[in-house]
mmCIF file of C-alpha atoms in Angstrom:
data_model
loop_
_atom_site.group_PDB
_atom_site.id
_atom_site.type_symbol
_atom_site.label_atom_id
_atom_site.label_comp_id
_atom_site.label_asym_id
_atom_site.label_seq_id
_atom_site.Cartn_x
_atom_site.Cartn_y
_atom_site.Cartn_z
ATOM 1 C CA MET X 1 93.639 11.233 36.055
ATOM 2 C CA LYS X 2 93.881 12.775 32.760
ATOM 3 C CA LYS X 3 91.048 11.229 31.099
ATOM 4 C CA LEU X 4 88.886 12.032 34.038
ATOM 5 C CA PHE X 5 90.243 15.926 33.881
ATOM 6 C CA LEU X 6 89.638 15.967 30.439
ATOM 7 C CA SER X 7 85.853 14.712 30.709
ATOM 8 C CA LEU X 8 85.515 17.106 33.135
ATOM 9 C CA VAL X 9 86.297 19.903 31.031
ATOM 10 C CA ILE X 10 84.024 18.484 27.867
ATOM 11 C CA ALA X 11 81.292 18.838 30.530
ATOM 12 C CA LEU X 12 81.518 21.796 31.470
ATOM 13 C CA LEU X 13 81.962 23.137 28.197
ATOM 14 C CA VAL X 14 78.881 22.041 27.107
ATOM 15 C CA ILE X 15 76.911 23.157 30.510
ATOM 16 C CA THR X 16 78.429 26.640 29.543
ATOM 17 C CA VAL X 17 77.443 26.609 26.211
ATOM 18 C CA ASN X 18 74.279 25.171 26.255
ATOM 19 C CA ALA X 19 73.884 28.088 29.257
ATOM 20 C CA GLN X 20 74.442 30.844 26.800
ATOM 21 C CA GLU X 21 71.309 32.833 25.270
ATOM 22 C CA VAL X 22 70.681 31.536 21.314
ATOM 23 C CA ASP X 23 71.130 33.847 18.907
ATOM 24 C CA PHE X 24 67.989 33.520 16.685
ATOM 25 C CA ASN X 25 69.767 34.844 13.686
ATOM 26 C CA GLN X 26 72.631 32.261 13.810
ATOM 27 C CA HIS X 27 70.250 29.281 14.112
ATOM 28 C CA PHE X 28 66.658 29.639 12.351
ATOM 29 C CA THR X 29 65.562 31.155 9.078
ATOM 30 C CA GLY X 30 62.583 32.888 10.412
ATOM 31 C CA GLU X 31 60.475 29.962 8.771
ATOM 32 C CA ARG X 32 58.399 27.398 10.727
ATOM 33 C CA LEU X 33 59.287 23.781 10.773
ATOM 34 C CA ARG X 34 55.997 21.295 11.569
ATOM 35 C CA VAL X 35 56.989 18.037 12.649
ATOM 36 C CA ASP X 36 54.542 15.233 11.718
ATOM 37 C CA LEU X 37 54.427 12.291 14.246
ATOM 38 C CA VAL X 38 52.394 9.112 14.991
ATOM 39 C CA PHE X 39 51.927 8.188 18.773
ATOM 40 C CA ALA X 40 50.978 4.663 19.033
ATOM 41 C CA GLY X 41 50.928 2.075 21.951
ATOM 42 C CA ASP X 42 48.766 1.289 24.829
ATOM 43 C CA ALA X 43 48.313 1.643 28.680
ATOM 44 C CA THR X 44 52.026 0.186 29.583
ATOM 45 C CA ASP X 45 53.972 1.225 26.235
ATOM 46 C CA GLN X 46 54.598 3.944 23.664
ATOM 47 C CA GLN X 47 56.569 5.126 20.720
ATOM 48 C CA ILE X 48 56.676 7.724 18.486
ATOM 49 C CA PHE X 49 56.949 7.263 14.713
ATOM 50 C CA LEU X 50 57.790 10.309 11.799
ATOM 51 C CA ASP X 51 55.230 11.369 9.640
ATOM 52 C CA GLY X 52 57.555 13.876 8.118
ATOM 53 C CA PHE X 53 58.321 17.272 7.836
ATOM 54 C CA THR X 54 56.207 20.483 6.682
ATOM 55 C CA LYS X 55 58.295 23.908 5.974
ATOM 56 C CA GLU X 56 55.668 26.687 6.765
ATOM 57 C CA ASP X 57 55.915 30.424 6.168
ATOM 58 C CA ILE X 58 55.960 32.136 9.548
ATOM 59 C CA TRP X 59 57.946 31.494 12.801
ATOM 60 C CA SER X 60 56.075 33.608 15.170
ATOM 61 C CA GLY X 61 57.173 33.069 18.156
ATOM 62 C CA SER X 62 59.975 34.237 20.256
ATOM 63 C CA ARG X 63 63.099 34.998 19.138
ATOM 64 C CA ASN X 64 64.843 35.505 22.727
ATOM 65 C CA THR X 65 63.488 33.068 24.698
ATOM 66 C CA LEU X 66 64.137 29.496 22.666
ATOM 67 C CA ARG X 67 64.311 26.994 25.324
ATOM 68 C CA ASP X 68 61.542 26.403 27.309
ATOM 69 C CA PRO X 69 61.695 28.168 30.905
ATOM 70 C CA PHE X 70 58.827 25.805 32.687
ATOM 71 C CA ASN X 71 59.713 22.106 32.404
ATOM 72 C CA TYR X 72 55.687 21.939 31.790
ATOM 73 C CA GLY X 73 54.002 19.093 29.607
ATOM 74 C CA GLU X 74 54.180 15.182 29.764
ATOM 75 C CA PHE X 75 56.124 15.279 26.576
ATOM 76 C CA ARG X 76 59.160 17.922 25.718
ATOM 77 C CA VAL X 77 60.670 18.474 22.411
ATOM 78 C CA GLU X 78 64.512 19.431 21.971
ATOM 79 C CA MET X 79 66.174 20.733 18.928
ATOM 80 C CA LYS X 80 69.837 20.272 19.029
ATOM 81 C CA GLU X 81 72.816 21.502 16.736
ATOM 82 C CA GLY X 82 75.584 19.124 17.954
ATOM 83 C CA GLU X 83 75.776 19.158 21.397
ATOM 84 C CA ARG X 84 74.219 22.540 22.189
ATOM 85 C CA VAL X 85 70.345 22.759 22.838
ATOM 86 C CA VAL X 86 69.054 25.352 20.246
ATOM 87 C CA TYR X 87 65.229 25.052 20.752
ATOM 88 C CA SER X 88 63.054 23.283 23.663
ATOM 89 C CA SER X 89 59.439 23.361 24.409
ATOM 90 C CA GLY X 90 57.175 20.722 26.250
ATOM 91 C CA PHE X 91 53.664 19.733 25.300
ATOM 92 C CA ASN X 92 50.487 17.269 25.975
ATOM 93 C CA ASN X 93 48.496 15.264 23.367
ATOM 94 C CA LEU X 94 45.151 13.014 23.272
ATOM 95 C CA PHE X 95 47.527 10.122 23.588
ATOM 96 C CA GLN X 96 49.096 10.749 26.703
ATOM 97 C CA GLU X 97 45.394 11.054 27.916
ATOM 98 C CA TRP X 98 43.989 7.940 26.427
ATOM 99 C CA ARG X 99 46.596 6.102 28.044
ATOM 100 C CA THR X 100 45.073 6.467 30.869
ATOM 101 C CA THR X 101 41.628 5.438 30.008
ATOM 102 C CA ASN X 102 40.305 1.779 30.818
ATOM 103 C CA GLU X 103 40.465 1.384 26.932
ATOM 104 C CA ALA X 104 44.274 1.533 26.586
ATOM 105 C CA LYS X 105 44.688 -1.455 29.102
ATOM 106 C CA THR X 106 43.183 -3.811 26.427
ATOM 107 C CA THR X 107 43.505 -1.692 23.096
ATOM 108 C CA ARG X 108 46.427 -0.863 21.447
ATOM 109 C CA MET X 109 46.279 2.421 19.322
ATOM 110 C CA ALA X 110 47.522 5.076 17.315
ATOM 111 C CA PHE X 111 47.327 9.111 17.194
ATOM 112 C CA THR X 112 48.496 11.791 15.125
ATOM 113 C CA GLY X 113 50.371 14.757 16.702
ATOM 114 C CA SER X 114 52.417 17.751 15.573
ATOM 115 C CA CYS X 115 55.197 20.215 16.968
ATOM 116 C CA ARG X 116 55.843 23.596 15.292
ATOM 117 C CA VAL X 117 59.927 24.693 16.024
ATOM 118 C CA PRO X 118 61.622 27.264 14.158
ATOM 119 C CA PHE X 119 62.912 26.142 10.680
ATOM 120 C CA PRO X 120 66.950 25.730 11.097
ATOM 121 C CA LYS X 121 69.649 26.860 8.817
ATOM 122 C CA ASN X 122 72.098 24.119 9.712
ATOM 123 C CA LYS X 123 71.282 19.990 10.349
ATOM 124 C CA VAL X 124 70.072 19.436 13.737
ATOM 125 C CA ASP X 125 68.892 16.395 15.856
ATOM 126 C CA ILE X 126 64.814 16.883 16.964
ATOM 127 C CA ILE X 127 64.718 14.683 20.026
ATOM 128 C CA PHE X 128 61.868 13.690 22.205
ATOM 129 C CA TYR X 129 61.066 12.935 25.542
ATOM 130 C CA GLU X 130 58.099 11.288 27.677
ATOM 131 C CA ARG X 131 57.454 12.092 31.402
ATOM 132 C CA VAL X 132 58.064 8.712 33.281
ATOM 133 C CA LYS X 133 55.062 8.726 35.547
ATOM 134 C CA GLU X 134 57.140 6.925 38.301
ATOM 135 C CA SER X 135 59.597 9.965 38.886
ATOM 136 C CA GLY X 136 58.336 12.768 37.252
ATOM 137 C CA LYS X 137 61.030 12.809 35.091
ATOM 138 C CA PHE X 138 62.038 13.068 31.284
ATOM 139 C CA SER X 139 63.097 9.948 29.040
ATOM 140 C CA GLN X 140 64.050 10.140 25.497
ATOM 141 C CA LEU X 141 61.878 8.336 23.306
ATOM 142 C CA ALA X 142 62.823 8.916 19.887
ATOM 143 C CA LYS X 143 65.193 11.220 17.666
ATOM 144 C CA PHE X 144 65.082 12.129 13.964
ATOM 145 C CA THR X 145 67.811 14.656 12.107
ATOM 146 C CA VAL X 146 66.379 16.841 10.249
ATOM 147 C CA ASP X 147 68.649 18.390 7.406
ATOM 148 C CA PRO X 148 67.407 22.085 6.231
ATOM 149 C CA GLN X 149 68.418 20.980 2.463
ATOM 150 C CA ASP X 150 66.376 17.836 2.264
ATOM 151 C CA LYS X 151 64.126 18.005 -1.040
ATOM 152 C CA LEU X 152 61.459 15.828 0.646
ATOM 153 C CA ILE X 153 60.527 18.635 3.280
ATOM 154 C CA ARG X 154 57.228 19.151 2.126
ATOM 155 C CA ARG X 155 56.792 22.612 1.050
ATOM 156 C CA GLU X 156 53.389 22.964 -0.683
ATOM 157 C CA ARG X 157 50.942 25.434 0.341
ATOM 158 C CA GLU X 158 48.298 23.132 2.341
ATOM 159 C CA ASN X 159 45.367 25.363 1.879
ATOM 160 C CA ASN X 160 43.932 28.565 0.356
ATOM 161 C CA PHE X 161 41.999 29.767 3.516
ATOM 162 C CA LYS X 162 41.920 33.644 4.096
ATOM 163 C CA THR X 163 43.145 34.644 8.042
ATOM 164 C CA ASP X 164 41.481 37.607 9.317
ATOM 165 C CA THR X 165 42.725 40.297 11.407
ATOM 166 C CA ILE X 166 41.061 40.514 14.571
ATOM 167 C CA LEU X 167 43.706 42.517 16.520
ATOM 168 C CA PHE X 168 46.860 43.799 15.564
ATOM 169 C CA SER X 169 48.961 45.029 18.767
ATOM 170 C CA GLY X 170 52.550 44.820 16.729
ATOM 171 C CA ASP X 171 55.471 42.620 15.898
ATOM 172 C CA PRO X 172 54.301 38.646 16.072
ATOM 173 C CA SER X 173 57.671 37.516 17.557
ATOM 174 C CA LYS X 174 56.970 40.023 20.604
ATOM 175 C CA LYS X 175 53.233 39.178 20.996
ATOM 176 C CA VAL X 176 51.098 36.152 21.738
ATOM 177 C CA ASP X 177 49.992 35.374 18.213
ATOM 178 C CA LEU X 178 46.228 33.459 19.241
ATOM 179 C CA LEU X 179 44.639 31.781 16.187
ATOM 180 C CA PHE X 180 40.988 30.794 16.369
ATOM 181 C CA ILE X 181 40.200 28.132 13.914
ATOM 182 C CA ALA X 182 36.817 27.340 12.150
ATOM 183 C CA GLU X 183 35.246 23.938 12.640
ATOM 184 C CA GLY X 184 31.750 22.831 11.454
ATOM 185 C CA TYR X 185 31.267 26.265 9.508
ATOM 186 C CA THR X 186 29.758 26.118 5.941
ATOM 187 C CA GLU X 187 31.136 28.974 3.462
ATOM 188 C CA LYS X 188 27.291 30.716 4.012
ATOM 189 C CA GLU X 189 28.357 30.534 7.596
ATOM 190 C CA MET X 190 31.608 32.786 7.336
ATOM 191 C CA GLY X 191 30.191 35.880 8.339
ATOM 192 C CA LYS X 192 28.706 34.178 11.350
ATOM 193 C CA PHE X 193 32.797 32.570 12.220
ATOM 194 C CA ARG X 194 34.000 36.063 12.189
ATOM 195 C CA GLU X 195 31.276 37.508 14.687
ATOM 196 C CA ASP X 196 32.198 34.578 17.015
ATOM 197 C CA ALA X 197 35.655 34.948 16.688
ATOM 198 C CA LYS X 198 35.306 38.681 17.566
ATOM 199 C CA ARG X 199 33.103 37.507 20.116
ATOM 200 C CA PHE X 200 35.499 34.816 21.801
ATOM 201 C CA ALA X 201 38.289 37.804 21.630
ATOM 202 C CA SER X 202 35.892 40.044 23.705
ATOM 203 C CA TYR X 203 35.529 37.104 26.036
ATOM 204 C CA LEU X 204 39.500 36.568 26.508
ATOM 205 C CA PHE X 205 39.685 40.637 27.118
ATOM 206 C CA ASN X 206 37.105 40.523 29.839
ATOM 207 C CA THR X 207 38.753 38.226 32.335
ATOM 208 C CA GLU X 208 42.028 39.395 34.157
ATOM 209 C CA PRO X 209 44.982 38.907 33.517
ATOM 210 C CA TYR X 210 44.691 39.025 29.645
ATOM 211 C CA LYS X 211 42.397 42.422 30.078
ATOM 212 C CA SER X 212 45.583 44.297 31.308
ATOM 213 C CA ARG X 213 47.782 42.509 29.063
ATOM 214 C CA LYS X 214 45.128 43.269 25.896
ATOM 215 C CA SER X 215 48.365 45.122 23.683
ATOM 216 C CA ASP X 216 50.265 42.176 24.158
ATOM 217 C CA PHE X 217 48.299 39.844 21.739
ATOM 218 C CA ASN X 218 47.554 39.764 18.120
ATOM 219 C CA ILE X 219 44.258 37.839 17.323
ATOM 220 C CA TRP X 220 43.918 36.110 14.276
ATOM 221 C CA ALA X 221 40.782 33.988 12.801
ATOM 222 C CA VAL X 222 41.608 31.410 9.704
ATOM 223 C CA GLU X 223 38.058 31.225 7.836
ATOM 224 C CA SER X 224 38.516 27.146 7.521
ATOM 225 C CA VAL X 225 35.332 26.068 5.300
ATOM 226 C CA SER X 226 33.373 23.127 6.183
ATOM 227 C CA ALA X 227 31.108 21.380 3.827
ATOM 228 C CA GLU X 228 28.774 20.595 6.609
ATOM 229 C CA SER X 229 27.677 22.602 9.555
ATOM 230 C CA GLY X 230 28.303 21.164 13.052
ATOM 231 C CA PRO X 231 30.593 18.957 14.586
ATOM 232 C CA ASP X 232 30.249 14.777 15.183
ATOM 233 C CA ILE X 233 28.194 13.473 18.064
ATOM 234 C CA PRO X 234 28.289 9.800 17.605
ATOM 235 C CA HIS X 235 26.367 8.752 20.664
ATOM 236 C CA GLN X 236 23.094 10.360 19.166
ATOM 237 C CA ASP X 237 24.446 9.115 15.560
ATOM 238 C CA ILE X 238 25.185 12.699 14.409
ATOM 239 C CA TRP X 239 27.898 12.614 11.578
ATOM 240 C CA LYS X 240 29.340 15.530 9.868
ATOM 241 C CA ASN X 241 31.798 16.404 7.100
ATOM 242 C CA THR X 242 33.813 19.037 8.708
ATOM 243 C CA VAL X 243 37.647 20.214 8.212
ATOM 244 C CA ALA X 244 38.834 19.639 11.484
ATOM 245 C CA ALA X 245 36.734 16.322 11.657
ATOM 246 C CA SER X 246 35.616 17.334 15.734
ATOM 247 C CA ASN X 247 33.291 14.742 17.738
ATOM 248 C CA PHE X 248 31.891 14.881 21.124
ATOM 249 C CA TYR X 249 31.673 11.695 23.180
ATOM 250 C CA THR X 250 35.874 11.629 23.360
ATOM 251 C CA PHE X 251 36.714 8.632 25.238
ATOM 252 C CA ARG X 252 32.876 7.828 25.579
ATOM 253 C CA THR X 253 32.448 11.334 27.892
ATOM 254 C CA ASP X 254 29.400 13.150 26.317
ATOM 255 C CA ARG X 255 30.897 16.640 26.899
ATOM 256 C CA TYR X 256 34.698 15.731 26.061
ATOM 257 C CA LEU X 257 34.809 17.738 22.484
ATOM 258 C CA THR X 258 37.737 17.179 20.722
ATOM 259 C CA ALA X 259 39.457 17.067 17.004
ATOM 260 C CA PRO X 260 41.283 13.715 17.119
ATOM 261 C CA ASP X 261 43.529 14.209 14.071
ATOM 262 C CA HIS X 262 46.132 16.784 15.327
ATOM 263 C CA LYS X 263 48.085 16.619 11.974
ATOM 264 C CA ARG X 264 44.656 17.816 10.244
ATOM 265 C CA VAL X 265 43.973 20.693 13.067
ATOM 266 C CA SER X 266 47.639 21.968 12.358
ATOM 267 C CA ALA X 267 47.442 21.904 8.572
ATOM 268 C CA LEU X 268 44.715 24.314 9.098
ATOM 269 C CA ALA X 269 47.249 26.864 10.786
ATOM 270 C CA SER X 270 50.175 26.380 8.096
ATOM 271 C CA SER X 271 49.783 29.554 6.299
ATOM 272 C CA SER X 272 48.799 31.694 9.294
ATOM 273 C CA HIS X 273 50.940 33.436 12.604
ATOM 274 C CA CYS X 274 50.067 31.169 15.407
ATOM 275 C CA ASP X 275 51.413 30.592 19.036
ATOM 276 C CA ALA X 276 48.095 28.956 20.161
ATOM 277 C CA MET X 277 45.552 27.413 18.467
ATOM 278 C CA TYR X 278 42.160 27.762 19.255
ATOM 279 C CA VAL X 279 38.994 26.004 17.680
ATOM 280 C CA ILE X 280 35.712 27.789 17.887
ATOM 281 C CA VAL X 281 32.993 24.470 17.102
ATOM 282 C CA ASN X 282 30.166 25.628 15.522
ATOM 283 C CA THR X 283 27.585 24.160 17.912
ATOM 284 C CA ASP X 284 25.284 24.828 20.853
ATOM 285 C CA LYS X 285 25.917 21.863 22.694
ATOM 286 C CA TYR X 286 28.085 21.957 25.720
ATOM 287 C CA GLY X 287 31.410 20.612 25.256
ATOM 288 C CA GLY X 288 35.215 21.483 24.991
ATOM 289 C CA GLY X 289 38.830 20.251 25.531
ATOM 290 C CA GLY X 290 42.265 21.962 25.913
ATOM 291 C CA ILE X 291 45.694 20.575 25.669
ATOM 292 C CA TYR X 292 48.886 22.250 26.829
ATOM 293 C CA ASN X 293 50.616 23.286 23.762
ATOM 294 C CA TYR X 294 48.388 21.127 21.459
ATOM 295 C CA TYR X 295 45.021 23.172 21.186
ATOM 296 C CA GLY X 296 41.983 24.360 22.908
ATOM 297 C CA LEU X 297 38.525 24.006 21.400
ATOM 298 C CA SER X 298 34.533 24.470 22.739
ATOM 299 C CA MET X 299 31.402 25.347 21.424
ATOM 300 C CA SER X 300 30.115 28.571 19.621
ATOM 301 C CA ASP X 301 27.010 28.939 21.355
ATOM 302 C CA HIS X 302 25.978 28.412 24.777
ATOM 303 C CA LYS X 303 25.515 30.349 27.818
ATOM 304 C CA TYR X 304 28.847 29.309 29.378
ATOM 305 C CA ALA X 305 30.806 29.712 26.381
ATOM 306 C CA SER X 306 32.910 32.670 27.425
ATOM 307 C CA GLU X 307 33.502 30.766 30.879
ATOM 308 C CA VAL X 308 34.720 27.132 28.719
ATOM 309 C CA PHE X 309 36.855 29.133 26.790
ATOM 310 C CA ASP X 310 38.831 30.927 29.660
ATOM 311 C CA HIS X 311 38.902 27.577 31.167
ATOM 312 C CA GLU X 312 40.161 25.424 27.814
ATOM 313 C CA PHE X 313 42.442 28.127 26.963
ATOM 314 C CA GLY X 314 44.254 28.028 30.279
ATOM 315 C CA HIS X 315 44.573 24.583 29.868
ATOM 316 C CA SER X 316 46.229 25.162 25.907
ATOM 317 C CA PHE X 317 47.862 28.164 26.522
ATOM 318 C CA ALA X 318 49.306 28.231 29.922
ATOM 319 C CA GLY X 319 49.831 24.683 30.828
ATOM 320 C CA LEU X 320 46.762 25.162 33.750
ATOM 321 C CA GLY X 321 45.539 21.805 35.520
ATOM 322 C CA ASP X 322 41.888 20.929 36.244
ATOM 323 C CA GLU X 323 40.767 21.875 40.139
ATOM 324 C CA TYR X 324 37.945 20.172 39.858
ATOM 325 C CA TYR X 325 37.285 16.614 41.285
ATOM 326 C CA THR X 326 33.636 15.635 41.295
ATOM 327 C CA SER X 327 32.906 15.735 37.296
ATOM 328 C CA ASP X 328 32.553 12.449 35.179
ATOM 329 C CA VAL X 329 35.914 11.590 33.450
ATOM 330 C CA ALA X 330 37.218 8.519 31.557
ATOM 331 C CA TYR X 331 40.701 8.983 33.553
ATOM 332 C CA GLU X 332 41.900 6.527 36.033
ATOM 333 C CA GLY X 333 44.771 7.214 38.343
ATOM 334 C CA PHE X 334 45.679 10.671 36.397
ATOM 335 C CA TYR X 335 48.622 11.446 38.799
ATOM 336 C CA ASN X 336 50.793 10.125 40.590
ATOM 337 C CA LEU X 337 50.477 11.321 44.317
ATOM 338 C CA LYS X 338 54.274 10.171 45.364
ATOM 339 C CA VAL X 339 55.388 13.030 42.453
ATOM 340 C CA GLU X 340 54.551 16.555 42.526
ATOM 341 C CA PRO X 341 52.601 16.947 39.425
ATOM 342 C CA TRP X 342 53.982 19.746 36.814
ATOM 343 C CA GLU X 343 51.289 22.140 36.441
ATOM 344 C CA PRO X 344 51.694 24.994 38.272
ATOM 345 C CA ASN X 345 48.172 25.447 39.674
ATOM 346 C CA ILE X 346 47.801 22.098 41.773
ATOM 347 C CA THR X 347 50.274 20.418 44.106
ATOM 348 C CA THR X 348 50.354 16.551 45.830
ATOM 349 C CA LEU X 349 52.783 18.450 48.441
ATOM 350 C CA LYS X 350 55.878 16.604 47.460
ATOM 351 C CA ASN X 351 57.793 19.624 46.366
ATOM 352 C CA PHE X 352 55.604 22.635 47.138
ATOM 353 C CA GLU X 353 58.543 25.039 47.316
ATOM 354 C CA THR X 354 58.246 24.925 43.498
ATOM 355 C CA LYS X 355 54.603 26.285 43.412
ATOM 356 C CA TRP X 356 52.905 28.642 45.059
ATOM 357 C CA LYS X 357 53.821 28.196 48.637
ATOM 358 C CA LYS X 358 55.707 31.860 48.703
ATOM 359 C CA LEU X 359 51.851 33.542 47.991
ATOM 360 C CA LEU X 360 50.552 31.883 51.270
ATOM 361 C CA LYS X 361 50.155 35.030 53.624
ATOM 362 C CA PRO X 362 51.354 34.541 57.520
ATOM 363 C CA GLY X 363 48.830 31.776 59.692
ATOM 364 C CA VAL X 364 47.320 30.310 56.560
ATOM 365 C CA PRO X 365 47.115 26.479 57.526
ATOM 366 C CA VAL X 366 48.459 23.976 55.204
ATOM 367 C CA PRO X 367 46.151 22.072 54.005
ATOM 368 C CA THR X 368 43.336 24.665 54.350
ATOM 369 C CA PRO X 369 39.838 24.018 55.699
ATOM 370 C CA GLN X 370 36.859 24.678 53.003
ATOM 371 C CA SER X 371 35.358 27.260 54.919
ATOM 372 C CA GLU X 372 34.134 30.549 54.474
ATOM 373 C CA THR X 373 36.761 31.806 56.435
ATOM 374 C CA TYR X 374 39.356 30.955 53.715
ATOM 375 C CA SER X 375 36.924 32.359 50.968
ATOM 376 C CA GLY X 376 39.220 34.302 47.957
ATOM 377 C CA VAL X 377 42.062 33.866 50.200
ATOM 378 C CA THR X 378 44.976 31.986 48.459
ATOM 379 C CA GLY X 379 45.838 28.468 50.197
ATOM 380 C CA VAL X 380 45.996 24.666 49.910
ATOM 381 C CA PHE X 381 42.635 22.902 49.543
ATOM 382 C CA GLU X 382 42.398 19.589 48.949
ATOM 383 C CA GLY X 383 40.799 17.887 45.945
ATOM 384 C CA GLY X 384 41.687 18.509 42.200
ATOM 385 C CA GLY X 385 43.033 16.933 39.012
ATOM 386 C CA TYR X 386 40.200 14.737 39.298
ATOM 387 C CA MET X 387 40.682 13.269 42.514
ATOM 388 C CA ALA X 388 39.429 14.289 45.817
ATOM 389 C CA LYS X 389 42.073 13.079 48.183
ATOM 390 C CA GLY X 390 45.854 13.720 48.477
ATOM 391 C CA ILE X 391 46.142 16.579 45.643
ATOM 392 C CA TYR X 392 45.322 20.211 46.846
ATOM 393 C CA ARG X 393 44.700 23.332 44.515
ATOM 394 C CA PRO X 394 45.334 27.461 45.474
ATOM 395 C CA ALA X 395 41.581 28.734 46.020
ATOM 396 C CA ILE X 396 38.252 27.374 47.288
ATOM 397 C CA ASP X 397 36.804 27.979 43.609
ATOM 398 C CA CYS X 398 38.543 29.291 40.659
ATOM 399 C CA ARG X 399 37.923 29.129 36.461
ATOM 400 C CA MET X 400 39.904 26.058 36.407
ATOM 401 C CA LYS X 401 37.369 24.694 38.867
ATOM 402 C CA SER X 402 34.249 25.969 37.914
ATOM 403 C CA ASN X 403 31.988 27.743 35.641
ATOM 404 C CA THR X 404 30.404 29.931 38.361
ATOM 405 C CA ALA X 405 33.905 31.093 39.720
ATOM 406 C CA ASP X 406 34.408 34.968 39.619
ATOM 407 C CA GLY X 407 37.894 34.297 37.384
ATOM 408 C CA PHE X 408 41.335 32.946 37.468
ATOM 409 C CA CYS X 409 43.117 32.531 41.367
ATOM 410 C CA GLU X 410 46.031 34.382 41.929
ATOM 411 C CA VAL X 411 48.194 31.523 41.155
ATOM 412 C CA CYS X 412 46.718 30.796 37.897
ATOM 413 C CA VAL X 413 46.923 34.531 37.024
ATOM 414 C CA ALA X 414 50.462 34.281 38.097
ATOM 415 C CA ALA X 415 50.946 31.547 35.770
ATOM 416 C CA ILE X 416 49.627 33.136 32.830
ATOM 417 C CA ASN X 417 51.192 36.291 33.291
ATOM 418 C CA SER X 418 54.729 33.889 33.156
ATOM 419 C CA MET X 419 53.375 32.890 29.859
ATOM 420 C CA ILE X 420 52.532 35.776 28.177
ATOM 421 C CA ASP X 421 56.021 37.305 29.280
ATOM 422 C CA TYR X 422 57.713 34.432 27.655
ATOM 423 C CA TYR X 423 56.398 34.892 24.435
ATOM 424 C CA THR X 424 56.753 38.922 24.650
ATOM 425 C CA LYS X 425 59.580 39.775 26.571
#
């Protein structure tokens, strides 16, 4: 009985300590640690390998909220000092998406990935978790120990690219620091990139809720010079030597534009303020991609450049899910319909109380008919997340569903505002 009592006391002490706010200055230096990883496996198995640590100049993230309150993402990183969690964050990556493709059933592959965390003052464990599809719960994948005095933590400056200030609203630790990265722009095209970055910033602030929260953002643009102009288009046999190595035809889907080497992209941001990375790709071909806490990217020159940017930034910044279900995608069985998805704007109704149930007005039926009667009304409309049945979205149309929507629906606006608050409050 004494041993049981002592165990309960210790458990309560651990819970109490972890519930307390983390004092940033007690645990962190104000610099940034980049953890470079390799994710490898196939549809049924995955592993994480450590590629190394890099010390970067600036931690521009929140110094008040250091433990992720959202529980978003297919992966989670925690930093522990002893038994105490002093930092945590969720994220997605391209490897996790690839694992849901048909190719992953027969082929083993590896993808790079990088995480940015505040640089610790003391020895810590950095632990990575995966979300188990069958249950929606997190399971530990890997643990690495970091000694901040380790002489093998890389400290060299990785690039000498200039970072332009597009908008400065104040202290980076109290703002969302959005970094635009140039991809497929030659040195002679840097003037175009600067104008494109300003144009993309205007796209952001023409859309709610960003329009009302402009003072909560700093916008930066890194002039990352490429040897050649434009991205790779493999299925058209077009190959370019570019700084981020972006390409269309990701997972053999024509419009899926990504930069598969995430470590390479992260290195471009290593000397800049950065809470969120967005890669502007110098092309007029339609395409883009957005991955939560990873990056967003899309084409610079197309009639839908504004709409695609808003959509992809919704993924990468706010963790919003796709609300469309009829487009050609490479994923197979992306969601388990027996589990509530973590994205704030889609539901399987398995735990709808955690989603937008409180936003429904009296009399709105669940599910909600897709008729003019409910146009502009927050409801529960079937179809979303690449699936026509068993998954539901909050609005008949929304920026996360189509380029023709007026903007974001009420639920997406609330989710974006919550993420802005996370970085600024």
